[in-house]
Coordinates of C-alpha atoms in Angstrom, one line a residue:
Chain A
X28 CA 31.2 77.7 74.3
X29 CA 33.5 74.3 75.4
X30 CA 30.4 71.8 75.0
X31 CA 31.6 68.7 75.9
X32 CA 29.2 65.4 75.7
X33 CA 29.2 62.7 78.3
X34 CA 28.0 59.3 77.5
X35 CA 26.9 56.5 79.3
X36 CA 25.2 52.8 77.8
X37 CA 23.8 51.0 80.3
X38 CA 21.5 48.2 80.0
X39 CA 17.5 47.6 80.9
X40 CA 15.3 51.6 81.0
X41 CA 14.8 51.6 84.4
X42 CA 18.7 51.9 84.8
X43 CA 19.1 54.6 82.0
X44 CA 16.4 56.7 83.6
X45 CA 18.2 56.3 87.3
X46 CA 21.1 57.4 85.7
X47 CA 20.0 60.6 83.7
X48 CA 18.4 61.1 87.2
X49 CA 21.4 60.8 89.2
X50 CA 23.8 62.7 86.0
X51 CA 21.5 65.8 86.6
X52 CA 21.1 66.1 89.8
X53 CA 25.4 65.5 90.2
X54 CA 26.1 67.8 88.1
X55 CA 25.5 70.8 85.9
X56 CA 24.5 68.7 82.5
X57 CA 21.8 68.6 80.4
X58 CA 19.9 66.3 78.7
X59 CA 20.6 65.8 74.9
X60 CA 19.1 62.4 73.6
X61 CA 18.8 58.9 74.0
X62 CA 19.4 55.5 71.6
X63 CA 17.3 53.1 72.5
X64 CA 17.4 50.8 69.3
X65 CA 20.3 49.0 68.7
X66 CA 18.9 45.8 70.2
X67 CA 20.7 43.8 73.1
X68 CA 18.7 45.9 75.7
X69 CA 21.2 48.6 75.8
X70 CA 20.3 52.3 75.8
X71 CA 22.6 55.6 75.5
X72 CA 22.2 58.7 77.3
X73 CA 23.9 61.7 76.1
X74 CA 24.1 64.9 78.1
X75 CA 26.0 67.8 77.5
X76 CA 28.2 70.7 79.7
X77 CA 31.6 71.6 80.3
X78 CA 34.2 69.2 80.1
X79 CA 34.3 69.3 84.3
X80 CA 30.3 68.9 84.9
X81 CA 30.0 66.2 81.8
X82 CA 32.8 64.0 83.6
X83 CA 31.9 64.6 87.1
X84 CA 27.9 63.5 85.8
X85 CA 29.6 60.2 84.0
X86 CA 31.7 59.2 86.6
X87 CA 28.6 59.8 89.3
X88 CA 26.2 57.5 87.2
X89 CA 28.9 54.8 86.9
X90 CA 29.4 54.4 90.3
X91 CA 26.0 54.6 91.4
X92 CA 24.0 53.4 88.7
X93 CA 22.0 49.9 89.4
X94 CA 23.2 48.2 86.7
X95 CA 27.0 48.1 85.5
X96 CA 27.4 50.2 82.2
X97 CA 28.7 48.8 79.0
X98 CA 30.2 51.6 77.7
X99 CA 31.1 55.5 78.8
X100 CA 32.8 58.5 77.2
X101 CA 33.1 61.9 77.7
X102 CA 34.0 63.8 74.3
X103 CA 35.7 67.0 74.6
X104 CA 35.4 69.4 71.9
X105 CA 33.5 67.4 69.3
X106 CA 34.2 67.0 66.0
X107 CA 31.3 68.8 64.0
X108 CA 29.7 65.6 62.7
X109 CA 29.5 64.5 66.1
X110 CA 27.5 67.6 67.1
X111 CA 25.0 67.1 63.8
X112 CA 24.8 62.9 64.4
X113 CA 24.2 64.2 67.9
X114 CA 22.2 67.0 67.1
X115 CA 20.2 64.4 64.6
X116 CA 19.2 61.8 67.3
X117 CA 17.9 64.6 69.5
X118 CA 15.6 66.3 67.0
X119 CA 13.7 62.7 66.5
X120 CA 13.0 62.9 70.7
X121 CA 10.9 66.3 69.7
Chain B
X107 CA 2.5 67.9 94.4
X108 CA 5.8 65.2 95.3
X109 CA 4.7 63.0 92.7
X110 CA 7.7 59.9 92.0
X111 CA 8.1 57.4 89.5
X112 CA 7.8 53.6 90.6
X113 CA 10.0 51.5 87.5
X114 CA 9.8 48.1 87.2
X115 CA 11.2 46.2 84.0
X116 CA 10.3 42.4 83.4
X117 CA 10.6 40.4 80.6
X118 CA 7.5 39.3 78.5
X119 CA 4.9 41.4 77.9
X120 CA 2.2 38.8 79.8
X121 CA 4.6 39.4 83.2
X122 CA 4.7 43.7 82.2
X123 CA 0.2 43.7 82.1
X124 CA 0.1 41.6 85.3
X125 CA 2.7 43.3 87.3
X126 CA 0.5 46.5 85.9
X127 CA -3.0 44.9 87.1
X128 CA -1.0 43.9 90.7
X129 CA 0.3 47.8 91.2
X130 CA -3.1 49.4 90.4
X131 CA -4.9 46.9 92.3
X132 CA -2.4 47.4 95.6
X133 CA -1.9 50.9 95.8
X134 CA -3.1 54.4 94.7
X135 CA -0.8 54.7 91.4
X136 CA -1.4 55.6 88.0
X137 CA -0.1 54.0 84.7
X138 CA 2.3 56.3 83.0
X139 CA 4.1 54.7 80.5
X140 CA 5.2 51.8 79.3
X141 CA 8.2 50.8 77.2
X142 CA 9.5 48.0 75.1
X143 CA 11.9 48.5 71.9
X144 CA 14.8 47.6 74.1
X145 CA 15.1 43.6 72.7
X146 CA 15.9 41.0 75.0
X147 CA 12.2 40.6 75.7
X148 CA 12.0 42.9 78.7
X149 CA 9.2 45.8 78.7
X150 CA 9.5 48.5 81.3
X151 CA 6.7 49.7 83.3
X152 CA 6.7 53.2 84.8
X153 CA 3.7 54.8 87.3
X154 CA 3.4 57.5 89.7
X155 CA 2.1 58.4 92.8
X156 CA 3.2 59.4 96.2
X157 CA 6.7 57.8 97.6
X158 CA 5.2 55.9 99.6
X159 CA 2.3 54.2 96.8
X160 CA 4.7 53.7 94.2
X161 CA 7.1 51.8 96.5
X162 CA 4.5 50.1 98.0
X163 CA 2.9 48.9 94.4
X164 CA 6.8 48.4 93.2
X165 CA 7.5 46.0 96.3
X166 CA 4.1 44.0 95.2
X167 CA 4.9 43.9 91.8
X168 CA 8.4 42.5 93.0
X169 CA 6.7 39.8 95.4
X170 CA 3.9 38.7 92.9
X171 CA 5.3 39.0 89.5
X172 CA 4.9 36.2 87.4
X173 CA 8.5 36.1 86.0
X174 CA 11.6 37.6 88.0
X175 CA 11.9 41.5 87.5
X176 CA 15.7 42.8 85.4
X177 CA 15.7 45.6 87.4
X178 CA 13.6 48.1 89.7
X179 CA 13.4 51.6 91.0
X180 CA 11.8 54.1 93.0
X181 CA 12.7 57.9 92.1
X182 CA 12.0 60.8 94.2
X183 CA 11.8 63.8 93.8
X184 CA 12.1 63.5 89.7
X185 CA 15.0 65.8 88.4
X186 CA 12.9 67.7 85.5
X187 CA 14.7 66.1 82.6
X188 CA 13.1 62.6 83.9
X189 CA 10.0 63.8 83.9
X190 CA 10.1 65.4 80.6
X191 CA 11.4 62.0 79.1
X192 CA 9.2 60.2 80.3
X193 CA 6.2 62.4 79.6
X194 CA 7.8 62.1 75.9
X195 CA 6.7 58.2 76.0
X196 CA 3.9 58.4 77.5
X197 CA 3.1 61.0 74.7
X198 CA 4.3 58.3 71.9
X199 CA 1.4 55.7 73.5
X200 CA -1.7 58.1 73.1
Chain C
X264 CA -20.0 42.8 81.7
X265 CA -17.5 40.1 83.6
X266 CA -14.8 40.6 80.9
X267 CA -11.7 38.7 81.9
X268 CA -8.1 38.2 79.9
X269 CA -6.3 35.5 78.7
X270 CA -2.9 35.7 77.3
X271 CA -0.4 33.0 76.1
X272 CA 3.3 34.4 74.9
X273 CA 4.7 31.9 73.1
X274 CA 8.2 32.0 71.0
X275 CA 7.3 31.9 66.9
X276 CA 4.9 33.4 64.8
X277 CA 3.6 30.2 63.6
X278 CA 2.9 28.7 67.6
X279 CA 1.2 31.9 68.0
X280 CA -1.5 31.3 65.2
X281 CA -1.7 27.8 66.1
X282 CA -2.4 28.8 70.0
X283 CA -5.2 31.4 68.2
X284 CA -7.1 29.2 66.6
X285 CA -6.9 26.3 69.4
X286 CA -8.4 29.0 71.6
X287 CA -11.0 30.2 69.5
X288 CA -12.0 26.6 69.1
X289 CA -12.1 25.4 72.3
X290 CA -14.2 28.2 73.8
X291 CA -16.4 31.2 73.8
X292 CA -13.6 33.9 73.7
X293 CA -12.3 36.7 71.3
X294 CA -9.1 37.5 69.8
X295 CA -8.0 41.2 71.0
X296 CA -4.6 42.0 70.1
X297 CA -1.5 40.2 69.4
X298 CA 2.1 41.9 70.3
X299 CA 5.2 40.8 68.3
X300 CA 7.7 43.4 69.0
X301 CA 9.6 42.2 72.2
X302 CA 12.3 40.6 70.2
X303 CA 13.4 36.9 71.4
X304 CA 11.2 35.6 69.0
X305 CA 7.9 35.7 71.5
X306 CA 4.4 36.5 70.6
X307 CA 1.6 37.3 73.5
X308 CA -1.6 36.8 72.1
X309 CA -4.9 38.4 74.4
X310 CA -8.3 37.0 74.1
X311 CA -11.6 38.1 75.9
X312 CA -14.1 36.2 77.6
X313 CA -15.5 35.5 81.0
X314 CA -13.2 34.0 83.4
X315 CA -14.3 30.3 83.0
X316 CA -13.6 30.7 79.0
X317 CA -10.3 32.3 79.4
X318 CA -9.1 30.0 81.8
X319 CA -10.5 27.5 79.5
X320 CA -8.6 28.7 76.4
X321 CA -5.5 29.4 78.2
X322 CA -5.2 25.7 79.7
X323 CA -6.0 24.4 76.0
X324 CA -3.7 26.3 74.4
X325 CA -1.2 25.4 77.0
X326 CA -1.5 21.9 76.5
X327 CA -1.7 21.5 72.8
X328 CA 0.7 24.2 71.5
X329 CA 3.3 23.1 69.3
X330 CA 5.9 24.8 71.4
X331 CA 6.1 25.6 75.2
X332 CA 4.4 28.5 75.9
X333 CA 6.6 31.4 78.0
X334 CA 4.3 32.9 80.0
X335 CA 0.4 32.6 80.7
X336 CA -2.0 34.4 82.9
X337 CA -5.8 35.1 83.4
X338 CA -6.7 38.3 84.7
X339 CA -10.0 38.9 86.0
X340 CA -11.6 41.7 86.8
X341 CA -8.9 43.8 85.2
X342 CA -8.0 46.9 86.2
X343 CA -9.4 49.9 83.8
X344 CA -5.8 50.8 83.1
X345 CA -5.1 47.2 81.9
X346 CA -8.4 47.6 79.6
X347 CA -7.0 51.2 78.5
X348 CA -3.4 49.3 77.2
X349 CA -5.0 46.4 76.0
X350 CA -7.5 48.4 74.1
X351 CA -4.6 50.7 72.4
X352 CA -3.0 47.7 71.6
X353 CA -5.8 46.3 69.7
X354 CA -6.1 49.8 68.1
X355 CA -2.9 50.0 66.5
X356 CA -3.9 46.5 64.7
X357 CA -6.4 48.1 63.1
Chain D
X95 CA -14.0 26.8 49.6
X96 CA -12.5 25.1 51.8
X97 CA -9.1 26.4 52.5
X98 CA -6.1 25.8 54.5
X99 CA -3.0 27.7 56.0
X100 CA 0.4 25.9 55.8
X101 CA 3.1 27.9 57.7
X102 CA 6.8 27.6 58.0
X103 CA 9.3 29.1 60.2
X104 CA 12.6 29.1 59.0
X105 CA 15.9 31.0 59.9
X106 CA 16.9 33.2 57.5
X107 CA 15.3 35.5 54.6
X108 CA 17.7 33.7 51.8
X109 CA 16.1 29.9 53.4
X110 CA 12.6 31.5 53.7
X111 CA 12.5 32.8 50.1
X112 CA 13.8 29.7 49.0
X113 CA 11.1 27.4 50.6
X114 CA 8.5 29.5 49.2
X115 CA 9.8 29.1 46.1
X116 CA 9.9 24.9 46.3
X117 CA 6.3 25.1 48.2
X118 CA 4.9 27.1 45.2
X119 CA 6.2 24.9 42.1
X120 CA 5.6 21.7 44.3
X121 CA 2.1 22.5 44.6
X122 CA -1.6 24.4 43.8
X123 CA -0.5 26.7 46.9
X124 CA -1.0 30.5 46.5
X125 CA 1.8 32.5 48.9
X126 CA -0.4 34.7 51.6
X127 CA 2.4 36.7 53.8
X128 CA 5.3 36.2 55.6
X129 CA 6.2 38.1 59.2
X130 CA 9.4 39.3 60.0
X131 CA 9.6 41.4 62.8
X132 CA 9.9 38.6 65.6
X133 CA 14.0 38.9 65.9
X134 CA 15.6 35.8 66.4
X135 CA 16.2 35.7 62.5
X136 CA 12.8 34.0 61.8
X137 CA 11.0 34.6 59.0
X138 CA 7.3 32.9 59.1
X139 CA 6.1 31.9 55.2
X140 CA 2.0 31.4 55.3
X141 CA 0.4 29.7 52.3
X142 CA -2.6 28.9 51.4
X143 CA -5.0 26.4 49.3
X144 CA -6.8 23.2 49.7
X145 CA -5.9 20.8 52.9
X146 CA -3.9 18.1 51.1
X147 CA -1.8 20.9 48.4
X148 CA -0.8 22.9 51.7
X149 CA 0.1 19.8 53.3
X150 CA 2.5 18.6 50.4
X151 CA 3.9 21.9 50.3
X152 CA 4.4 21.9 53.8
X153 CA 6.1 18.8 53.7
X154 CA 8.1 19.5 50.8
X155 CA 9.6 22.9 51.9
X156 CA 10.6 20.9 55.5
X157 CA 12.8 17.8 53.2
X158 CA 14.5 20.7 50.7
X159 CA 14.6 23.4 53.2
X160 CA 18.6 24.7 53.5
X161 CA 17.9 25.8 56.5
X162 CA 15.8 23.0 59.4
X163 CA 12.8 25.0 60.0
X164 CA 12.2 25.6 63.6
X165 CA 8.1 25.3 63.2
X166 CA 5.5 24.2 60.7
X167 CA 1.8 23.7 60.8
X168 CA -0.8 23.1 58.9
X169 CA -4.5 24.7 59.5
X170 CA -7.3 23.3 58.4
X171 CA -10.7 24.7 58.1
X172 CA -9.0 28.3 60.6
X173 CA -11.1 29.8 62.6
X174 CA -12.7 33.3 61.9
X175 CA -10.3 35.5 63.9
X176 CA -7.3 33.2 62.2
X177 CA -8.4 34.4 58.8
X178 CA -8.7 38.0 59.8
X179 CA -5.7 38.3 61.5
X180 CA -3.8 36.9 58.6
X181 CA -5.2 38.8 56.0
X182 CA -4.5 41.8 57.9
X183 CA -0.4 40.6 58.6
X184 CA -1.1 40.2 54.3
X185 CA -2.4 44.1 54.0
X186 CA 0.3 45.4 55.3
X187 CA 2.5 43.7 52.5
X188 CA 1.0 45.5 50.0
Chain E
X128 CA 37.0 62.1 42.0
X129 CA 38.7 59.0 43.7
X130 CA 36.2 58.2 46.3
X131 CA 36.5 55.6 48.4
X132 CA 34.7 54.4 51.9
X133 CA 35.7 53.3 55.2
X134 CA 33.4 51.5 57.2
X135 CA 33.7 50.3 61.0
X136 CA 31.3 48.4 62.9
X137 CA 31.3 48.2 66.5
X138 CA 29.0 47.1 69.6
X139 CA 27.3 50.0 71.2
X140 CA 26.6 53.4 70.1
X141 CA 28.9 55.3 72.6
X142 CA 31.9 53.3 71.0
X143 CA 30.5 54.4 67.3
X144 CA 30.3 58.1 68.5
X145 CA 33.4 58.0 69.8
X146 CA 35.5 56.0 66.9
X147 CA 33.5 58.3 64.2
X148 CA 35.3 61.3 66.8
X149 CA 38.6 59.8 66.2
X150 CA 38.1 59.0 62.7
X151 CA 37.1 62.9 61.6
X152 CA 39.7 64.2 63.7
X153 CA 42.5 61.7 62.5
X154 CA 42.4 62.2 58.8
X155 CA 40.4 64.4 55.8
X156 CA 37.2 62.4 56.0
X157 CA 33.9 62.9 55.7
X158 CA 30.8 61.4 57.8
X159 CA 28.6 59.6 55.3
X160 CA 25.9 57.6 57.0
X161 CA 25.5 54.9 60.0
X162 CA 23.6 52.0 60.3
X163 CA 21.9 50.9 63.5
X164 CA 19.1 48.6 62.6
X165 CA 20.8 45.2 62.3
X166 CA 20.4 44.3 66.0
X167 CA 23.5 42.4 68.2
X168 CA 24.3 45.9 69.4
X169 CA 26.5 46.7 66.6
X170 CA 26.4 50.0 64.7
X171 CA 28.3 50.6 61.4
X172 CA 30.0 53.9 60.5
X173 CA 30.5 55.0 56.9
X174 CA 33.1 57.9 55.8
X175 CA 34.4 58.6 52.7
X176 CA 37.3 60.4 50.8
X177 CA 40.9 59.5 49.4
X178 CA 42.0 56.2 49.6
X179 CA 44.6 57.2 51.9
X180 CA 42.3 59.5 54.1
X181 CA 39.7 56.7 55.0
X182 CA 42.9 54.1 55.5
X183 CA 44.2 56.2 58.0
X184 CA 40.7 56.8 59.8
X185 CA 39.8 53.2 59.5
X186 CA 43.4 52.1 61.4
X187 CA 43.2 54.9 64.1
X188 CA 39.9 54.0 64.9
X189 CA 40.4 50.4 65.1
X190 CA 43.5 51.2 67.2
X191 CA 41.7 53.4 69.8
X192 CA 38.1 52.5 69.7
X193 CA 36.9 51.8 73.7
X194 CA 35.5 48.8 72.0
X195 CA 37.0 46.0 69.8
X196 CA 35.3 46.5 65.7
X197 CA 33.8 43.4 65.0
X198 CA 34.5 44.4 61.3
X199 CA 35.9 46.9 59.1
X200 CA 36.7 47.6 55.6
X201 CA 38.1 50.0 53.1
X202 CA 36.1 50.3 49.9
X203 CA 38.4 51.4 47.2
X204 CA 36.5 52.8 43.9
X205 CA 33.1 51.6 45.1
X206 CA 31.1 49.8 42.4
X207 CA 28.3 52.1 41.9
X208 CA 25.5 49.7 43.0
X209 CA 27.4 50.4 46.0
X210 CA 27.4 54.1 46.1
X211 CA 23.7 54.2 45.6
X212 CA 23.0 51.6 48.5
X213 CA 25.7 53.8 50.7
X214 CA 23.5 57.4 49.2
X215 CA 19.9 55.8 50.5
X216 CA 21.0 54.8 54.0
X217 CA 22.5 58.4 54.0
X218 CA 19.3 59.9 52.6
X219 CA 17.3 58.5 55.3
X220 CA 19.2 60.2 57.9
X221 CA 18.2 63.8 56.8
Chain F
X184 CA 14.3 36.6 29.9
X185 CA 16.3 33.9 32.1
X186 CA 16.9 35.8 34.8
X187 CA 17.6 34.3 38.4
X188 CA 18.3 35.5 41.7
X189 CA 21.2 34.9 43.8
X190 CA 21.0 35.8 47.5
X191 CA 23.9 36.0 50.1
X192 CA 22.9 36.3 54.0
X193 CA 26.0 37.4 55.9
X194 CA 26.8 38.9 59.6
X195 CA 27.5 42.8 59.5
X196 CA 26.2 45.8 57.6
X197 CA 30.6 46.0 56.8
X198 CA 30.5 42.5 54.8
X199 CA 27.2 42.9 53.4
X200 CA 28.4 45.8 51.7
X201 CA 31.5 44.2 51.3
X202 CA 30.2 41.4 49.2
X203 CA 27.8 43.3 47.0
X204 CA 31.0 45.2 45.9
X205 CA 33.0 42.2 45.2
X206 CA 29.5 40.4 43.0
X207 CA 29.2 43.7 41.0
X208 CA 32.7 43.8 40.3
X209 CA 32.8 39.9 39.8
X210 CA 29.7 38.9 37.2
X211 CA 27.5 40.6 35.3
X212 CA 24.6 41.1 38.0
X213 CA 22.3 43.7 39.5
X214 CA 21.8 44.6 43.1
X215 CA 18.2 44.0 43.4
X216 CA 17.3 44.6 47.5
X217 CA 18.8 44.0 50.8
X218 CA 16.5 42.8 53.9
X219 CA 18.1 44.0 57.3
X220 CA 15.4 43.7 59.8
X221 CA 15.7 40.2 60.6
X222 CA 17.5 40.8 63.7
X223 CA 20.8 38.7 64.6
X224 CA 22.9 41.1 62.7
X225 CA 22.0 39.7 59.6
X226 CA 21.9 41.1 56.2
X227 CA 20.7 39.6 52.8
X228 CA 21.6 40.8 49.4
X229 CA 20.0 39.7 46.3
X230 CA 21.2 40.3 43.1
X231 CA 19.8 39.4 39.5
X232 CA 21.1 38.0 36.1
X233 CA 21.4 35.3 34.4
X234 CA 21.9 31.7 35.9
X235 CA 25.7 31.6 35.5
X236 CA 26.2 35.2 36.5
X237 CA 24.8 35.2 39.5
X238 CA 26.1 31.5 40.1
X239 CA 29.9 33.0 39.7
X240 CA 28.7 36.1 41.6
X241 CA 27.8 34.4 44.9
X242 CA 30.7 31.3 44.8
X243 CA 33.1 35.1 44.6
X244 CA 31.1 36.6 47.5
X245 CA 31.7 33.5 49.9
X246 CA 35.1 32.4 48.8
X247 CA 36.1 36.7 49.4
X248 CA 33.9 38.2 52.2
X249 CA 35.4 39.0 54.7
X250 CA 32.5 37.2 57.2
X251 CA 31.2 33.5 57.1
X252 CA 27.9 33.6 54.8
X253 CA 25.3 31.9 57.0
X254 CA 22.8 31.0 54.0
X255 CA 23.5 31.3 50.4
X256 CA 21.0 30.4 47.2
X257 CA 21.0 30.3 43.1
X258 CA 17.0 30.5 42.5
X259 CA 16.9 29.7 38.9
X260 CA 13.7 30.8 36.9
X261 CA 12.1 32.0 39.8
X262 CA 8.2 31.1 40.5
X263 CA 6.4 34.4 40.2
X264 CA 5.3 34.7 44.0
X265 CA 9.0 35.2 44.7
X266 CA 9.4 37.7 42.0
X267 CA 6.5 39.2 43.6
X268 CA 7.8 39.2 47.5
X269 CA 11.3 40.1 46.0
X270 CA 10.2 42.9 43.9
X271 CA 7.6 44.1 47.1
X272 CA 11.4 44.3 49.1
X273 CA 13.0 46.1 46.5
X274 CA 10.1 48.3 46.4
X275 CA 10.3 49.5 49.5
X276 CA 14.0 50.5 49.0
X277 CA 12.9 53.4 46.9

């Protein structure tokens, strides 16, 4: 199906949740999971879509986001213990 | 029903229940959620109302706060993955 | 009833318990909830009373804690949804 | 019966642990609880007994200490809601 | 059977996701557990198989990971004190 | 029975594990517990045996890790509240 996973850490919630806001309304992405636990005030959002909409979403998010991110990806084709470490953090959100 | 999200994230959790107290007292919004397993000290506070009462009870929250606010938001017109996070939280307080 | 709040947020554990029992000395108010998990090494401690013993407590523990206090506030008249976070609070310490 | 809290605050488990092992063959003091969850790598030891063995092994654990503890008290005579809410921080130890 | 591990640690989780990517596409490996409770942002990936195998992931990761390791190691025939700690952080994953 | 603990606190989750490999291979000790939740990415490992085991295990853990040990300790015989609080840790490892 091409899933590809884009990836954006960004510090302080009210940022993450701008930027999940702005990632789905940019593009055609959905909304996998978030890590909010690592300490440092850093959370993860991971959303998933073609390797086109999953960029398009991170590269929106960074340039609008309110706060600068520490980290982005986008991983195409994932290795299948990224989709179950992935797959993991999401079924804790339920 | 054009219900938005007011954010504000401050640290210390005496600054997060005052700022609450100020927003409630100033304007026609509605505790939603709050977070804080981020580290660094800083909880998040999240309401909703109309646009126009959860910027005005963000903007009071801004001017009265008892310690300088990390970061701020309004959003509009929630994209639905927002609002099913964030219902997710408040789910975790009850 | 004329219920009011007092909180001190203090950084260590052992401050905190200090602050508590300087409080509950000096004046007429009750312990509600203590929260611990904002990292930084803070602790807010809430007590209850009316608004002359609160400020009372607060102002004592301010000025004989054994380290600088973070943040203080006295809230009167708080709003219900401050009384509805408080009260979870206190609820999960049971 | 007349008993006392002494409480340390000391970086590190392996420095906590140790000072709870020179307050204990230093003096009559019975160990209560420590906290642990305040970040900043604190660890809070609380001991108890009469006012002048808590007081030794306060003293004691702050000359032998590897670690300089960042605070100590003693409490004498604690008030109600002191008591409860350390035997309650001790509950959950068990 | 000639075990042996490969651990990375690394700030943020977006980095970890990504290196573990590199790491299971580089060389015969298998995901084993992470670790992401130690706060400082830093999450640690665990892999195992041949010596060789894990040597190879370890190095590629290190040499593409967005974000600099602060450590890494190779575990060559673990002591089996260590296998059982590395089995229990694993276990708690499922 | 003569046994005594000796307790290593190290940065990372990588040299934690690091160092209980080289102690196990080292001296004739058991892993008894690790405590990870003090925040400040640190991690202590305790280990059991007798006095000169676990002296010989923790001199070959700092002179080897591959990370500064912040705190190290030989308790020798042991006062029972810290067989107690150490057994409680390992407990809770299960």
């Amino acid at each position: 199906m091409g899933t590809s996973y884009g990836l954006i850490e960004i510090p302080s919630t009210t940022a993450a949740i701008d930027v999940l806001d702005i990632m789905c309304k940019t593009a055609n992405v959905e909304f996998v999971t978030w890590e909010k636990k690592l300490g440092g005030r850093l959370v993860t959002i991971i959303v998933r879509g073609t390797i086109s909409a999953v960029t398009e979403a991170v590269e929106a998010a960074s340039a609008h986001a309110i706060k600068k991110p520490v980290a982005k990806a986008v991983i195409a084709n994932p290795h299948e213990e990224i989709v179950k470490i992935v797959n993991k953090s999401a079924s804790r959100l339920q």
